[in-house]
Amino acid sequence: MGEPTPLIELSPTELSLEPIRADSLLLQSENTILHLEFQTRPDSNIPFRMLDYCLRIHRRYPNRRLRQIVIYLKPSQSSEVFRDIFELPRTRHEFDVIRLWEQPPSAFFASPGLLPLAVLADAQDSAAVLSEVATRIEQVEDVDTQQNLTASADILAGLILDKGIVRQILRIELMQDSVTYQAIIEEGRQKGRQEGRQEGRQEGRQEGRQEGAHLIVLQMLSLRLGNLSEDLSAKVKQLPIAEIPALGLALNEFETLNDLDQWIAPRIV
C-alpha cells in the first residue's frame, strides 16, 4: 500500500449482488449482444449502471461481444445526457448514447418497429410527424403488429404532446386491443382472481380491474418521470379506481415526482 496500514478484515467478505433488470437485451448475431437502456430524464447514476450491467452480462455471456446504448427520449440540456464514460482510477468503461431529439424523423421510417420513436425526433411539428406515423402503421399488414405499434406510439407521443391531440391522431381501439395492453390488464385480473378466491368471486373481479388500471398508469408514469419510489408507487395504488382516468389525463402536466406526489396527496386517505 506504500504506507503503514493496520489490517482490518471486512465482514462479510461475500459481496452481495442485488438483482437488476436491463430494459432490453438482444442477440444481434451469434457473437454480439445489444443492450438498450431507455431514459426519459437525466440520471447521474447511468454511467455506473452501464458498467454494472456490462459486468453482469459478461459474467453470464463471457464469450460474446457487448454493445451498450443509452437512448434518451425527452429533450434535455443537462450534461448528464452527454456522458458516455464511467471512470475510476485505472478503470474506464465506455458506452454509446443516442439523444432522440437530435435525430431526423426520417431515420425512424425505415422500419415499422422504429415508427413509435419518430415523434420524439427533431421536428418542428411533432403532431404532423405523429400523423405520418399513424399513416404508416395503418399500412402494416399484420394486425397484431399494428396494435402494438399504436400502443407504443400512444405512450411515447404522450411524453411531448397533449393526450387529446394524440388520441385524435391514433386509432385508440387498436391500442386497447394490443397484446401488451391486454397483458397488463390480464396480470391485474389474475392477481385479483387469486385474492378473490378467499374474499369472494365478485370482489376478486373488481380488484383485478383495479389492479390492471393501476399497473397501466404506473408504467405510463415511469415513462414520463422515471422510476418511482416504493412509497410513491404505493400511493398511486391507493388511488380510488375512479381517479385513474383523471391521473392519466394529468400525467403530461407533471415535470417532477414531487408534482405527482402533490397531485395524489389530497385524493387518498
Short mmCIF file of C-alpha atoms in Angstrom, two decimals:
data_model
loop_
_atom_site.label_atom_id
_atom_site.label_comp_id
_atom_site.label_asym_id
_atom_site.label_seq_id
_atom_site.Cartn_x
_atom_site.Cartn_y
_atom_site.Cartn_z
CA MET A 1 0.00 0.00 0.00
CA GLY A 2 3.06 2.29 0.31
CA GLU A 3 2.41 3.33 3.92
CA PRO A 4 1.91 1.67 7.31
CA THR A 5 -1.64 0.32 7.27
CA PRO A 6 -3.43 -1.58 10.02
CA LEU A 7 -5.08 -4.76 8.72
CA ILE A 8 -8.84 -4.78 9.22
CA GLU A 9 -10.87 -7.62 7.77
CA LEU A 10 -14.14 -6.55 6.22
CA SER A 11 -17.06 -8.78 7.04
CA PRO A 12 -18.88 -10.31 5.37
CA THR A 13 -16.32 -10.97 2.66
CA GLU A 14 -19.04 -12.06 0.25
CA LEU A 15 -20.11 -9.08 -1.89
CA SER A 16 -23.86 -9.07 -2.38
CA LEU A 17 -25.22 -8.90 -5.91
CA GLU A 18 -28.65 -7.30 -5.86
CA PRO A 19 -30.86 -8.21 -8.85
CA ILE A 20 -31.28 -5.56 -11.53
CA ARG A 21 -33.23 -5.71 -14.79
CA ALA A 22 -32.00 -4.30 -18.10
CA ASP A 23 -34.56 -2.64 -20.37
CA SER A 24 -33.63 -4.78 -23.36
CA LEU A 25 -31.04 -7.44 -24.21
CA LEU A 26 -30.95 -8.57 -27.83
CA LEU A 27 -28.80 -11.14 -29.59
CA GLN A 28 -27.69 -9.29 -32.73
CA SER A 29 -25.63 -12.17 -34.02
CA GLU A 30 -24.11 -15.38 -32.73
CA ASN A 31 -21.29 -13.39 -31.10
CA THR A 32 -22.83 -9.99 -30.28
CA ILE A 33 -25.31 -8.81 -27.63
CA LEU A 34 -27.07 -5.44 -27.88
CA HIS A 35 -28.05 -3.86 -24.56
CA LEU A 36 -30.51 -0.93 -24.70
CA GLU A 37 -31.48 1.37 -21.82
CA PHE A 38 -34.29 3.94 -22.27
CA GLN A 39 -34.29 7.11 -20.17
CA THR A 40 -36.87 9.90 -20.03
CA ARG A 41 -34.77 12.09 -17.73
CA PRO A 42 -31.07 12.70 -16.95
CA ASP A 43 -29.68 10.35 -14.32
CA SER A 44 -26.22 10.77 -12.80
CA ASN A 45 -26.14 7.04 -11.98
CA ILE A 46 -26.42 5.90 -15.59
CA PRO A 47 -22.64 5.59 -16.27
CA PHE A 48 -22.14 3.38 -13.22
CA ARG A 49 -25.25 1.37 -14.05
CA MET A 50 -23.92 0.68 -17.55
CA LEU A 51 -20.66 -0.63 -16.09
CA ASP A 52 -22.65 -2.75 -13.62
CA TYR A 53 -24.81 -4.14 -16.44
CA CYS A 54 -21.69 -4.80 -18.53
CA LEU A 55 -20.01 -6.90 -15.86
CA ARG A 56 -23.16 -8.87 -15.13
CA ILE A 57 -23.77 -9.56 -18.81
CA HIS A 58 -20.13 -10.58 -19.27
CA ARG A 59 -20.40 -12.92 -16.30
CA ARG A 60 -23.31 -14.68 -17.99
CA TYR A 61 -22.08 -14.49 -21.60
CA PRO A 62 -18.28 -14.27 -21.33
CA ASN A 63 -17.60 -15.15 -24.97
CA ARG A 64 -19.89 -12.60 -26.61
CA ARG A 65 -19.10 -9.05 -27.59
CA LEU A 66 -21.36 -6.45 -25.98
CA ARG A 67 -22.62 -3.15 -27.34
CA GLN A 68 -24.47 -0.85 -24.94
CA ILE A 69 -26.65 2.14 -25.90
CA VAL A 70 -28.50 4.57 -23.66
CA ILE A 71 -31.44 6.16 -25.51
CA TYR A 72 -32.71 9.44 -24.07
CA LEU A 73 -36.32 10.14 -25.02
CA LYS A 74 -37.03 13.69 -23.84
CA PRO A 75 -35.01 16.82 -24.74
CA SER A 76 -32.63 18.00 -22.03
CA GLN A 77 -29.69 20.39 -21.74
CA SER A 78 -28.27 18.53 -18.77
CA SER A 79 -24.65 17.46 -19.09
CA GLU A 80 -25.73 14.01 -17.88
CA VAL A 81 -27.32 13.13 -21.23
CA PHE A 82 -23.93 13.63 -22.90
CA ARG A 83 -21.99 11.35 -20.59
CA ASP A 84 -20.85 8.12 -22.23
CA ILE A 85 -17.98 7.11 -19.94
CA PHE A 86 -17.65 5.82 -16.39
CA GLU A 87 -14.23 6.27 -14.81
CA LEU A 88 -12.49 5.22 -11.62
CA PRO A 89 -8.74 5.15 -11.00
CA ARG A 90 -7.44 2.56 -13.50
CA THR A 91 -10.98 1.70 -14.65
CA ARG A 92 -12.73 3.14 -17.70
CA HIS A 93 -15.97 1.96 -19.28
CA GLU A 94 -17.49 3.41 -22.46
CA PHE A 95 -20.98 3.10 -23.94
CA ASP A 96 -22.99 4.79 -26.70
CA VAL A 97 -25.64 7.47 -26.23
CA ILE A 98 -28.49 8.42 -28.58
CA ARG A 99 -30.49 11.59 -27.93
CA LEU A 100 -33.66 11.12 -29.95
CA TRP A 101 -34.35 14.86 -30.27
CA GLU A 102 -31.15 15.18 -32.33
CA GLN A 103 -32.21 12.55 -34.87
CA PRO A 104 -34.23 13.27 -38.06
CA PRO A 105 -37.72 11.70 -38.11
CA SER A 106 -36.89 10.03 -41.42
CA ALA A 107 -34.38 7.81 -39.61
CA PHE A 108 -37.29 6.01 -37.93
CA PHE A 109 -39.44 5.50 -41.02
CA ALA A 110 -37.19 2.79 -42.46
CA SER A 111 -38.53 0.04 -40.18
CA PRO A 112 -42.02 -0.45 -38.69
CA GLY A 113 -40.55 -1.27 -35.28
CA LEU A 114 -38.98 2.20 -35.08
CA LEU A 115 -42.11 4.16 -36.02
CA PRO A 116 -43.24 4.98 -32.44
CA LEU A 117 -39.89 6.71 -31.79
CA ALA A 118 -40.25 9.12 -34.72
CA VAL A 119 -42.49 11.54 -32.80
CA LEU A 120 -39.60 12.17 -30.35
CA ALA A 121 -37.15 13.09 -33.12
CA ASP A 122 -36.04 16.54 -34.27
CA ALA A 123 -39.14 18.11 -35.82
CA GLN A 124 -40.84 21.50 -35.70
CA ASP A 125 -44.30 19.90 -35.84
CA SER A 126 -44.41 16.72 -33.75
CA ALA A 127 -48.15 16.32 -34.35
CA ALA A 128 -47.53 16.18 -38.11
CA VAL A 129 -44.85 13.54 -37.54
CA LEU A 130 -47.30 11.51 -35.44
CA SER A 131 -49.85 11.74 -38.26
CA GLU A 132 -47.27 10.31 -40.64
CA VAL A 133 -46.51 7.57 -38.11
CA ALA A 134 -50.23 6.73 -37.85
CA THR A 135 -50.50 6.51 -41.65
CA ARG A 136 -47.52 4.18 -41.88
CA ILE A 137 -48.81 2.00 -39.04
CA GLU A 138 -52.10 1.55 -40.91
CA GLN A 139 -50.10 0.24 -43.87
CA VAL A 140 -48.65 -2.59 -41.74
CA GLU A 141 -50.45 -5.76 -42.80
CA ASP A 142 -50.16 -7.75 -39.58
CA VAL A 143 -52.95 -6.67 -37.21
CA ASP A 144 -51.10 -7.66 -34.02
CA THR A 145 -48.12 -5.57 -35.08
CA GLN A 146 -50.42 -2.66 -35.85
CA GLN A 147 -51.94 -2.85 -32.39
CA ASN A 148 -48.62 -2.97 -30.55
CA LEU A 149 -47.14 -0.14 -32.64
CA THR A 150 -50.19 2.02 -31.92
CA ALA A 151 -49.97 1.35 -28.18
CA SER A 152 -46.25 2.19 -28.19
CA ALA A 153 -46.79 5.35 -30.24
CA ASP A 154 -49.52 6.46 -27.84
CA ILE A 155 -47.27 6.13 -24.79
CA LEU A 156 -44.23 7.79 -26.36
CA ALA A 157 -46.15 10.63 -28.00
CA GLY A 158 -47.66 11.39 -24.60
CA LEU A 159 -44.20 12.45 -23.42
CA ILE A 160 -44.29 15.59 -25.57
CA LEU A 161 -47.84 16.04 -26.94
CA ASP A 162 -51.17 16.73 -25.33
CA LYS A 163 -53.08 13.49 -24.81
CA GLY A 164 -56.12 14.89 -26.61
CA ILE A 165 -54.06 15.55 -29.75
CA VAL A 166 -52.54 12.07 -29.57
CA ARG A 167 -55.95 10.41 -29.33
CA GLN A 168 -57.26 12.44 -32.26
CA ILE A 169 -54.47 11.11 -34.45
CA LEU A 170 -54.11 7.50 -33.32
CA ARG A 171 -56.77 4.81 -33.50
CA ILE A 172 -57.45 4.19 -29.83
CA GLU A 173 -59.25 0.89 -30.49
CA LEU A 174 -56.01 -0.54 -31.89
CA MET A 175 -54.13 0.36 -28.72
CA GLN A 176 -56.75 -1.24 -26.49
CA ASP A 177 -56.57 -4.47 -28.49
CA SER A 178 -52.77 -4.69 -28.39
CA VAL A 179 -51.13 -7.74 -26.82
CA THR A 180 -49.05 -5.56 -24.50
CA TYR A 181 -52.05 -3.60 -23.24
CA GLN A 182 -54.10 -6.76 -22.72
CA ALA A 183 -51.22 -8.48 -20.91
CA ILE A 184 -51.11 -5.69 -18.33
CA ILE A 185 -54.86 -5.89 -17.83
CA GLU A 186 -54.75 -9.68 -17.54
CA GLU A 187 -51.94 -9.56 -14.97
CA GLY A 188 -54.14 -7.39 -12.79
CA ARG A 189 -57.11 -9.68 -13.30
CA GLN A 190 -55.10 -12.77 -12.39
CA LYS A 191 -53.96 -11.24 -9.14
CA GLY A 192 -57.50 -10.17 -8.40
CA ARG A 193 -58.81 -13.67 -9.09
CA GLN A 194 -56.27 -15.27 -6.77
CA GLU A 195 -57.17 -12.98 -3.91
CA GLY A 196 -60.83 -13.18 -4.87
CA ARG A 197 -60.97 -16.93 -4.15
CA GLN A 198 -60.65 -16.05 -0.49
CA GLU A 199 -62.78 -12.93 -0.43
CA GLY A 200 -65.44 -13.78 -2.97
CA ARG A 201 -65.58 -14.06 -6.75
CA GLN A 202 -67.22 -10.68 -7.36
CA GLU A 203 -64.76 -8.81 -5.17
CA GLY A 204 -61.88 -10.55 -6.93
CA ARG A 205 -63.04 -9.45 -10.37
CA GLN A 206 -63.36 -5.86 -9.18
CA GLU A 207 -59.90 -5.89 -7.62
CA GLY A 208 -58.48 -7.38 -10.79
CA ARG A 209 -59.83 -4.49 -12.84
CA GLN A 210 -58.42 -2.02 -10.32
CA GLU A 211 -55.01 -3.71 -10.28
CA GLY A 212 -54.84 -3.68 -14.07
CA ALA A 213 -55.69 0.03 -14.20
CA HIS A 214 -53.07 0.85 -11.57
CA LEU A 215 -50.40 -1.19 -13.40
CA ILE A 216 -51.05 0.67 -16.65
CA VAL A 217 -50.88 4.12 -15.09
CA LEU A 218 -47.71 3.18 -13.17
CA GLN A 219 -46.00 2.21 -16.42
CA MET A 220 -47.06 5.47 -18.05
CA LEU A 221 -45.80 7.46 -15.03
CA SER A 222 -42.45 5.64 -15.15
CA LEU A 223 -42.01 6.59 -18.80
CA ARG A 224 -42.93 10.19 -18.01
CA LEU A 225 -40.99 10.72 -14.76
CA GLY A 226 -38.54 7.84 -14.40
CA ASN A 227 -38.53 5.16 -11.73
CA LEU A 228 -40.99 5.79 -8.89
CA SER A 229 -40.02 5.09 -5.29
CA GLU A 230 -41.79 2.26 -3.47
CA ASP A 231 -43.57 4.83 -1.31
CA LEU A 232 -44.85 6.83 -4.29
CA SER A 233 -45.88 3.66 -6.15
CA ALA A 234 -47.83 2.59 -3.07
CA LYS A 235 -49.63 5.94 -3.02
CA VAL A 236 -50.62 5.52 -6.68
CA LYS A 237 -52.04 2.08 -5.88
CA GLN A 238 -54.11 3.63 -3.07
CA LEU A 239 -55.92 5.90 -5.51
CA PRO A 240 -59.59 5.03 -5.98
CA ILE A 241 -60.27 3.48 -9.37
CA ALA A 242 -62.43 6.49 -10.26
CA GLU A 243 -59.35 8.74 -10.03
CA ILE A 244 -57.24 6.73 -12.52
CA PRO A 245 -58.66 8.35 -15.70
CA ALA A 246 -58.02 11.81 -14.19
CA LEU A 247 -54.43 10.81 -13.39
CA GLY A 248 -53.98 9.58 -16.97
CA LEU A 249 -55.05 12.98 -18.27
CA ALA A 250 -52.94 14.90 -15.75
CA LEU A 251 -49.67 12.99 -16.06
CA ASN A 252 -48.46 15.00 -19.06
CA GLU A 253 -48.52 18.10 -16.85
CA PHE A 254 -46.13 16.58 -14.30
CA GLU A 255 -42.49 17.67 -14.53
CA THR A 256 -41.16 16.09 -11.33
CA LEU A 257 -42.03 13.27 -8.97
CA ASN A 258 -42.98 15.94 -6.44
CA ASP A 259 -45.69 17.19 -8.85
CA LEU A 260 -47.16 13.69 -8.86
CA ASP A 261 -46.95 13.44 -5.07
CA GLN A 262 -48.76 16.74 -4.61
CA TRP A 263 -51.50 15.67 -7.07
CA ILE A 264 -52.06 12.39 -5.21
CA ALA A 265 -51.96 13.73 -1.62
CA PRO A 266 -55.49 15.20 -1.41
CA ARG A 267 -57.00 12.18 -3.21
CA ILE A 268 -56.02 9.43 -0.78
CA VAL A 269 -56.98 8.99 2.85
#
